[in-house]
Amino acid sequence: MTKTVTPEPVVLVPDDITAGDKKSAVEERLQSTETTNAENEGKDVEVNAFPVQDVWKSYKQTTHSTGIPKGRPKSGRKWKTEQTKRFSDLRKDKPLRTSWQKKMQQKAEKQSVKKYEKELREAREKELEIKKKRRAEKMKRRVENERKSEIVQVIKNPAKIKRMKKKQLRRIEKRDTTKMLNK
């Protein structure tokens, strides 16, 4: 009793076909194998070819520039595309050249803008310095006025200080009493 084997769709792609034509060649071969499969039904068929998936896998695994199969990249970045041209091969256009007068005009404009910025910065610094001085003078006057308006009680007996509690000691401040004695 003979077994009938229904073969898988098989594609034989010659090496001389370019990458663009490979896909169309594979599709044509698939169609032709389907027709031959329909004709050979019920007959023993011996197939010495590769299945379609294997052909596509091997095609994807080869580099485009050479027919050498791809290995795993050393960097481990499989998603990186293969470099087809060197960066130095890219066409580089010469930059548009400006005239000497335009360059000098742009330079003068830049200098004037920088000068204006510097003036603004200096004006701002002066304002801040003036405000700082006013604030310092105001604080000085405030402290002097507070000292003038203080109610002072001179402690002549130092033994009282030793008997005082912490809260009272915190309120005690030393002052120059020579002005008070002169009055």
PDB file of C-alpha atoms in Angstrom:
ATOM      1  CA  MET A   1       0.000   0.000   0.000  1.00  0.00           C
ATOM      2  CA  THR A   2       1.399   3.298  -1.020  1.00  0.00           C
ATOM      3  CA  LYS A   3       1.045   6.495   0.978  1.00  0.00           C
ATOM      4  CA  THR A   4       0.042   9.688  -0.701  1.00  0.00           C
ATOM      5  CA  VAL A   5       1.991  12.652   0.537  1.00  0.00           C
ATOM      6  CA  THR A   6       0.647  16.137   0.067  1.00  0.00           C
ATOM      7  CA  PRO A   7       3.779  18.269  -0.043  1.00  0.00           C
ATOM      8  CA  GLU A   8       4.110  21.663   1.558  1.00  0.00           C
ATOM      9  CA  PRO A   9       4.315  24.648  -0.816  1.00  0.00           C
ATOM     10  CA  VAL A  10       7.962  24.775  -1.834  1.00  0.00           C
ATOM     11  CA  VAL A  11      10.041  27.536  -3.414  1.00  0.00           C
ATOM     12  CA  LEU A  12      13.390  27.289  -5.127  1.00  0.00           C
ATOM     13  CA  VAL A  13      14.903  30.719  -5.633  1.00  0.00           C
ATOM     14  CA  PRO A  14      18.093  30.997  -7.682  1.00  0.00           C
ATOM     15  CA  ASP A  15      20.908  33.153  -6.337  1.00  0.00           C
ATOM     16  CA  ASP A  16      21.223  35.295  -9.450  1.00  0.00           C
ATOM     17  CA  ILE A  17      17.805  36.965  -8.851  1.00  0.00           C
ATOM     18  CA  THR A  18      18.016  40.445  -7.262  1.00  0.00           C
ATOM     19  CA  ALA A  19      16.337  41.307  -3.957  1.00  0.00           C
ATOM     20  CA  GLY A  20      13.451  43.208  -5.605  1.00  0.00           C
ATOM     21  CA  ASP A  21      12.643  40.312  -7.939  1.00  0.00           C
ATOM     22  CA  LYS A  22      12.915  37.615  -5.246  1.00  0.00           C
ATOM     23  CA  LYS A  23       9.477  38.249  -3.835  1.00  0.00           C
ATOM     24  CA  SER A  24       7.756  38.098  -7.218  1.00  0.00           C
ATOM     25  CA  ALA A  25       9.801  34.997  -8.109  1.00  0.00           C
ATOM     26  CA  VAL A  26       8.739  33.314  -4.862  1.00  0.00           C
ATOM     27  CA  GLU A  27       5.073  34.117  -5.520  1.00  0.00           C
ATOM     28  CA  GLU A  28       5.289  32.743  -9.071  1.00  0.00           C
ATOM     29  CA  ARG A  29       6.953  29.565  -7.877  1.00  0.00           C
ATOM     30  CA  LEU A  30       4.291  29.146  -5.190  1.00  0.00           C
ATOM     31  CA  GLN A  31       1.522  29.377  -7.781  1.00  0.00           C
ATOM     32  CA  SER A  32       3.261  26.903 -10.039  1.00  0.00           C
ATOM     33  CA  THR A  33       3.792  24.439  -7.167  1.00  0.00           C
ATOM     34  CA  GLU A  34       0.098  24.694  -6.275  1.00  0.00           C
ATOM     35  CA  THR A  35      -0.862  23.721  -9.813  1.00  0.00           C
ATOM     36  CA  THR A  36       1.630  20.841  -9.839  1.00  0.00           C
ATOM     37  CA  ASN A  37       0.329  19.726  -6.437  1.00  0.00           C
ATOM     38  CA  ALA A  38      -3.180  19.630  -7.849  1.00  0.00           C
ATOM     39  CA  GLU A  39      -1.938  17.548 -10.811  1.00  0.00           C
ATOM     40  CA  ASN A  40       0.116  15.174  -8.649  1.00  0.00           C
ATOM     41  CA  GLU A  41      -2.623  14.361  -6.140  1.00  0.00           C
ATOM     42  CA  GLY A  42      -2.747  10.683  -5.384  1.00  0.00           C
ATOM     43  CA  LYS A  43       0.812  10.112  -6.650  1.00  0.00           C
ATOM     44  CA  ASP A  44       3.978   9.647  -4.640  1.00  0.00           C
ATOM     45  CA  VAL A  45       6.023  12.807  -4.851  1.00  0.00           C
ATOM     46  CA  GLU A  46       9.586  13.171  -3.709  1.00  0.00           C
ATOM     47  CA  VAL A  47      10.498  16.776  -2.882  1.00  0.00           C
ATOM     48  CA  ASN A  48      14.074  18.022  -2.528  1.00  0.00           C
ATOM     49  CA  ALA A  49      13.381  21.701  -1.840  1.00  0.00           C
ATOM     50  CA  PHE A  50      12.959  24.043   1.104  1.00  0.00           C
ATOM     51  CA  PRO A  51       9.627  25.188   2.564  1.00  0.00           C
ATOM     52  CA  VAL A  52       8.650  28.844   1.919  1.00  0.00           C
ATOM     53  CA  GLN A  53       9.099  29.951   5.533  1.00  0.00           C
ATOM     54  CA  ASP A  54      12.679  28.647   5.554  1.00  0.00           C
ATOM     55  CA  VAL A  55      13.468  30.504   2.323  1.00  0.00           C
ATOM     56  CA  TRP A  56      12.138  33.799   3.727  1.00  0.00           C
ATOM     57  CA  LYS A  57      13.995  33.266   7.010  1.00  0.00           C
ATOM     58  CA  SER A  58      17.263  32.668   5.210  1.00  0.00           C
ATOM     59  CA  TYR A  59      16.603  35.681   2.943  1.00  0.00           C
ATOM     60  CA  LYS A  60      15.980  37.926   5.929  1.00  0.00           C
ATOM     61  CA  GLN A  61      19.075  36.635   7.661  1.00  0.00           C
ATOM     62  CA  THR A  62      21.423  37.566   4.828  1.00  0.00           C
ATOM     63  CA  THR A  63      22.824  41.036   4.476  1.00  0.00           C
ATOM     64  CA  HIS A  64      21.785  43.185   1.539  1.00  0.00           C
ATOM     65  CA  SER A  65      25.284  44.160   0.427  1.00  0.00           C
ATOM     66  CA  THR A  66      26.767  40.668   0.540  1.00  0.00           C
ATOM     67  CA  GLY A  67      25.282  37.213   0.447  1.00  0.00           C
ATOM     68  CA  ILE A  68      26.896  36.368   3.783  1.00  0.00           C
ATOM     69  CA  PRO A  69      24.367  35.311   6.432  1.00  0.00           C
ATOM     70  CA  LYS A  70      23.874  37.780   9.260  1.00  0.00           C
ATOM     71  CA  GLY A  71      25.130  36.888  12.680  1.00  0.00           C
ATOM     72  CA  ARG A  72      24.159  38.428  15.979  1.00  0.00           C
ATOM     73  CA  PRO A  73      25.483  42.020  16.166  1.00  0.00           C
ATOM     74  CA  LYS A  74      28.321  42.523  18.622  1.00  0.00           C
ATOM     75  CA  SER A  75      26.460  45.439  20.228  1.00  0.00           C
ATOM     76  CA  GLY A  76      23.391  43.253  20.755  1.00  0.00           C
ATOM     77  CA  ARG A  77      21.189  45.808  18.957  1.00  0.00           C
ATOM     78  CA  LYS A  78      19.366  43.634  16.451  1.00  0.00           C
ATOM     79  CA  TRP A  79      16.991  46.423  15.422  1.00  0.00           C
ATOM     80  CA  LYS A  80      19.818  48.573  14.024  1.00  0.00           C
ATOM     81  CA  THR A  81      19.804  48.687  10.245  1.00  0.00           C
ATOM     82  CA  GLU A  82      22.842  47.799   8.212  1.00  0.00           C
ATOM     83  CA  GLN A  83      24.916  50.738   7.016  1.00  0.00           C
ATOM     84  CA  THR A  84      24.804  50.774   3.222  1.00  0.00           C
ATOM     85  CA  LYS A  85      26.875  53.921   2.546  1.00  0.00           C
ATOM     86  CA  ARG A  86      29.580  55.663   4.490  1.00  0.00           C
ATOM     87  CA  PHE A  87      28.731  59.000   6.062  1.00  0.00           C
ATOM     88  CA  SER A  88      31.525  60.616   4.051  1.00  0.00           C
ATOM     89  CA  ASP A  89      29.781  59.521   0.837  1.00  0.00           C
ATOM     90  CA  LEU A  90      26.854  61.848   1.528  1.00  0.00           C
ATOM     91  CA  ARG A  91      26.743  64.834  -0.759  1.00  0.00           C
ATOM     92  CA  LYS A  92      27.534  68.022   1.071  1.00  0.00           C
ATOM     93  CA  ASP A  93      26.418  71.358  -0.358  1.00  0.00           C
ATOM     94  CA  LYS A  94      28.635  74.374   0.068  1.00  0.00           C
ATOM     95  CA  PRO A  95      27.081  76.904   2.443  1.00  0.00           C
ATOM     96  CA  LEU A  96      25.801  80.137   0.955  1.00  0.00           C
ATOM     97  CA  ARG A  97      28.380  82.876   1.359  1.00  0.00           C
ATOM     98  CA  THR A  98      27.484  86.324   2.621  1.00  0.00           C
ATOM     99  CA  SER A  99      29.247  89.449   1.463  1.00  0.00           C
ATOM    100  CA  TRP A 100      31.798  91.303   3.607  1.00  0.00           C
ATOM    101  CA  GLN A 101      29.491  94.318   3.997  1.00  0.00           C
ATOM    102  CA  LYS A 102      26.660  92.145   5.306  1.00  0.00           C
ATOM    103  CA  LYS A 103      29.017  90.454   7.748  1.00  0.00           C
ATOM    104  CA  MET A 104      30.222  93.821   9.056  1.00  0.00           C
ATOM    105  CA  GLN A 105      26.627  95.051   9.314  1.00  0.00           C
ATOM    106  CA  GLN A 106      25.608  91.959  11.320  1.00  0.00           C
ATOM    107  CA  LYS A 107      28.648  92.371  13.542  1.00  0.00           C
ATOM    108  CA  ALA A 108      27.760  96.028  14.209  1.00  0.00           C
ATOM    109  CA  GLU A 109      24.167  95.053  15.033  1.00  0.00           C
ATOM    110  CA  LYS A 110      25.368  92.380  17.463  1.00  0.00           C
ATOM    111  CA  GLN A 111      27.692  94.842  19.165  1.00  0.00           C
ATOM    112  CA  SER A 112      24.947  97.448  19.521  1.00  0.00           C
ATOM    113  CA  VAL A 113      22.590  94.848  21.001  1.00  0.00           C
ATOM    114  CA  LYS A 114      25.283  93.725  23.464  1.00  0.00           C
ATOM    115  CA  LYS A 115      25.981  97.342  24.420  1.00  0.00           C
ATOM    116  CA  TYR A 116      22.275  97.977  25.033  1.00  0.00           C
ATOM    117  CA  GLU A 117      22.009  94.793  27.140  1.00  0.00           C
ATOM    118  CA  LYS A 118      25.025  95.869  29.175  1.00  0.00           C
ATOM    119  CA  GLU A 119      23.465  99.297  29.824  1.00  0.00           C
ATOM    120  CA  LEU A 120      20.218  97.687  30.958  1.00  0.00           C
ATOM    121  CA  ARG A 121      22.119  95.296  33.243  1.00  0.00           C
ATOM    122  CA  GLU A 122      24.137  98.138  34.779  1.00  0.00           C
ATOM    123  CA  ALA A 123      20.986 100.225  35.349  1.00  0.00           C
ATOM    124  CA  ARG A 124      19.335  97.261  37.081  1.00  0.00           C
ATOM    125  CA  GLU A 125      22.412  96.676  39.267  1.00  0.00           C
ATOM    126  CA  LYS A 126      22.460 100.362  40.274  1.00  0.00           C
ATOM    127  CA  GLU A 127      18.790 100.221  41.248  1.00  0.00           C
ATOM    128  CA  LEU A 128      19.377  97.124  43.354  1.00  0.00           C
ATOM    129  CA  GLU A 129      22.428  98.701  45.013  1.00  0.00           C
ATOM    130  CA  ILE A 130      20.475 101.868  45.866  1.00  0.00           C
ATOM    131  CA  LYS A 131      17.643  99.790  47.351  1.00  0.00           C
ATOM    132  CA  LYS A 132      20.147  97.771  49.371  1.00  0.00           C
ATOM    133  CA  LYS A 133      21.721 100.941  50.812  1.00  0.00           C
ATOM    134  CA  ARG A 134      18.297 102.393  51.692  1.00  0.00           C
ATOM    135  CA  ARG A 135      17.327  99.164  53.428  1.00  0.00           C
ATOM    136  CA  ALA A 136      20.564  99.155  55.459  1.00  0.00           C
ATOM    137  CA  GLU A 137      20.098 102.817  56.463  1.00  0.00           C
ATOM    138  CA  LYS A 138      16.494 102.174  57.429  1.00  0.00           C
ATOM    139  CA  MET A 139      17.484  99.229  59.645  1.00  0.00           C
ATOM    140  CA  LYS A 140      20.215 101.311  61.289  1.00  0.00           C
ATOM    141  CA  ARG A 141      17.761 104.158  62.054  1.00  0.00           C
ATOM    142  CA  ARG A 142      15.214 101.667  63.338  1.00  0.00           C
ATOM    143  CA  VAL A 143      17.701 100.106  65.790  1.00  0.00           C
ATOM    144  CA  GLU A 144      18.829 103.568  66.982  1.00  0.00           C
ATOM    145  CA  ASN A 145      15.223 104.696  67.512  1.00  0.00           C
ATOM    146  CA  GLU A 146      14.422 101.498  69.436  1.00  0.00           C
ATOM    147  CA  ARG A 147      17.388 102.067  71.731  1.00  0.00           C
ATOM    148  CA  LYS A 148      16.402 105.708  72.309  1.00  0.00           C
ATOM    149  CA  SER A 149      12.856 104.770  73.261  1.00  0.00           C
ATOM    150  CA  GLU A 150      13.868 101.930  75.607  1.00  0.00           C
ATOM    151  CA  ILE A 151      12.905 102.049  79.228  1.00  0.00           C
ATOM    152  CA  VAL A 152      16.102 101.237  81.053  1.00  0.00           C
ATOM    153  CA  GLN A 153      16.555 100.077  84.608  1.00  0.00           C
ATOM    154  CA  VAL A 154      20.140  99.932  85.757  1.00  0.00           C
ATOM    155  CA  ILE A 155      21.053  96.918  87.922  1.00  0.00           C
ATOM    156  CA  LYS A 156      23.668  98.053  90.417  1.00  0.00           C
ATOM    157  CA  ASN A 157      23.661  94.940  92.608  1.00  0.00           C
ATOM    158  CA  PRO A 158      25.148  91.929  90.699  1.00  0.00           C
ATOM    159  CA  ALA A 159      23.760  89.509  93.301  1.00  0.00           C
ATOM    160  CA  LYS A 160      20.264  90.155  91.886  1.00  0.00           C
ATOM    161  CA  ILE A 161      21.354  88.687  88.548  1.00  0.00           C
ATOM    162  CA  LYS A 162      22.339  85.421  90.241  1.00  0.00           C
ATOM    163  CA  ARG A 163      18.898  85.106  91.856  1.00  0.00           C
ATOM    164  CA  MET A 164      16.982  85.754  88.621  1.00  0.00           C
ATOM    165  CA  LYS A 165      15.136  83.071  86.696  1.00  0.00           C
ATOM    166  CA  LYS A 166      16.001  82.048  83.124  1.00  0.00           C
ATOM    167  CA  LYS A 167      13.135  83.988  81.564  1.00  0.00           C
ATOM    168  CA  GLN A 168      14.208  87.190  83.303  1.00  0.00           C
ATOM    169  CA  LEU A 169      17.838  86.636  82.318  1.00  0.00           C
ATOM    170  CA  ARG A 170      16.819  86.386  78.656  1.00  0.00           C
ATOM    171  CA  ARG A 171      15.322  89.886  78.833  1.00  0.00           C
ATOM    172  CA  ILE A 172      18.461  91.461  80.256  1.00  0.00           C
ATOM    173  CA  GLU A 173      20.709  93.245  77.761  1.00  0.00           C
ATOM    174  CA  LYS A 174      23.952  95.102  78.272  1.00  0.00           C
ATOM    175  CA  ARG A 175      24.066  98.767  77.269  1.00  0.00           C
ATOM    176  CA  ASP A 176      26.509 101.626  77.528  1.00  0.00           C
ATOM    177  CA  THR A 177      25.202 103.693  80.467  1.00  0.00           C
ATOM    178  CA  THR A 178      27.735 106.531  80.204  1.00  0.00           C
ATOM    179  CA  LYS A 179      25.244 108.553  78.142  1.00  0.00           C
ATOM    180  CA  MET A 180      22.596 108.118  80.834  1.00  0.00           C
ATOM    181  CA  LEU A 181      24.956 109.157  83.602  1.00  0.00           C
ATOM    182  CA  ASN A 182      25.888 112.328  81.708  1.00  0.00           C
ATOM    183  CA  LYS A 183      22.246 113.478  81.514  1.00  0.00           C
TER     184      LYS A 183
END
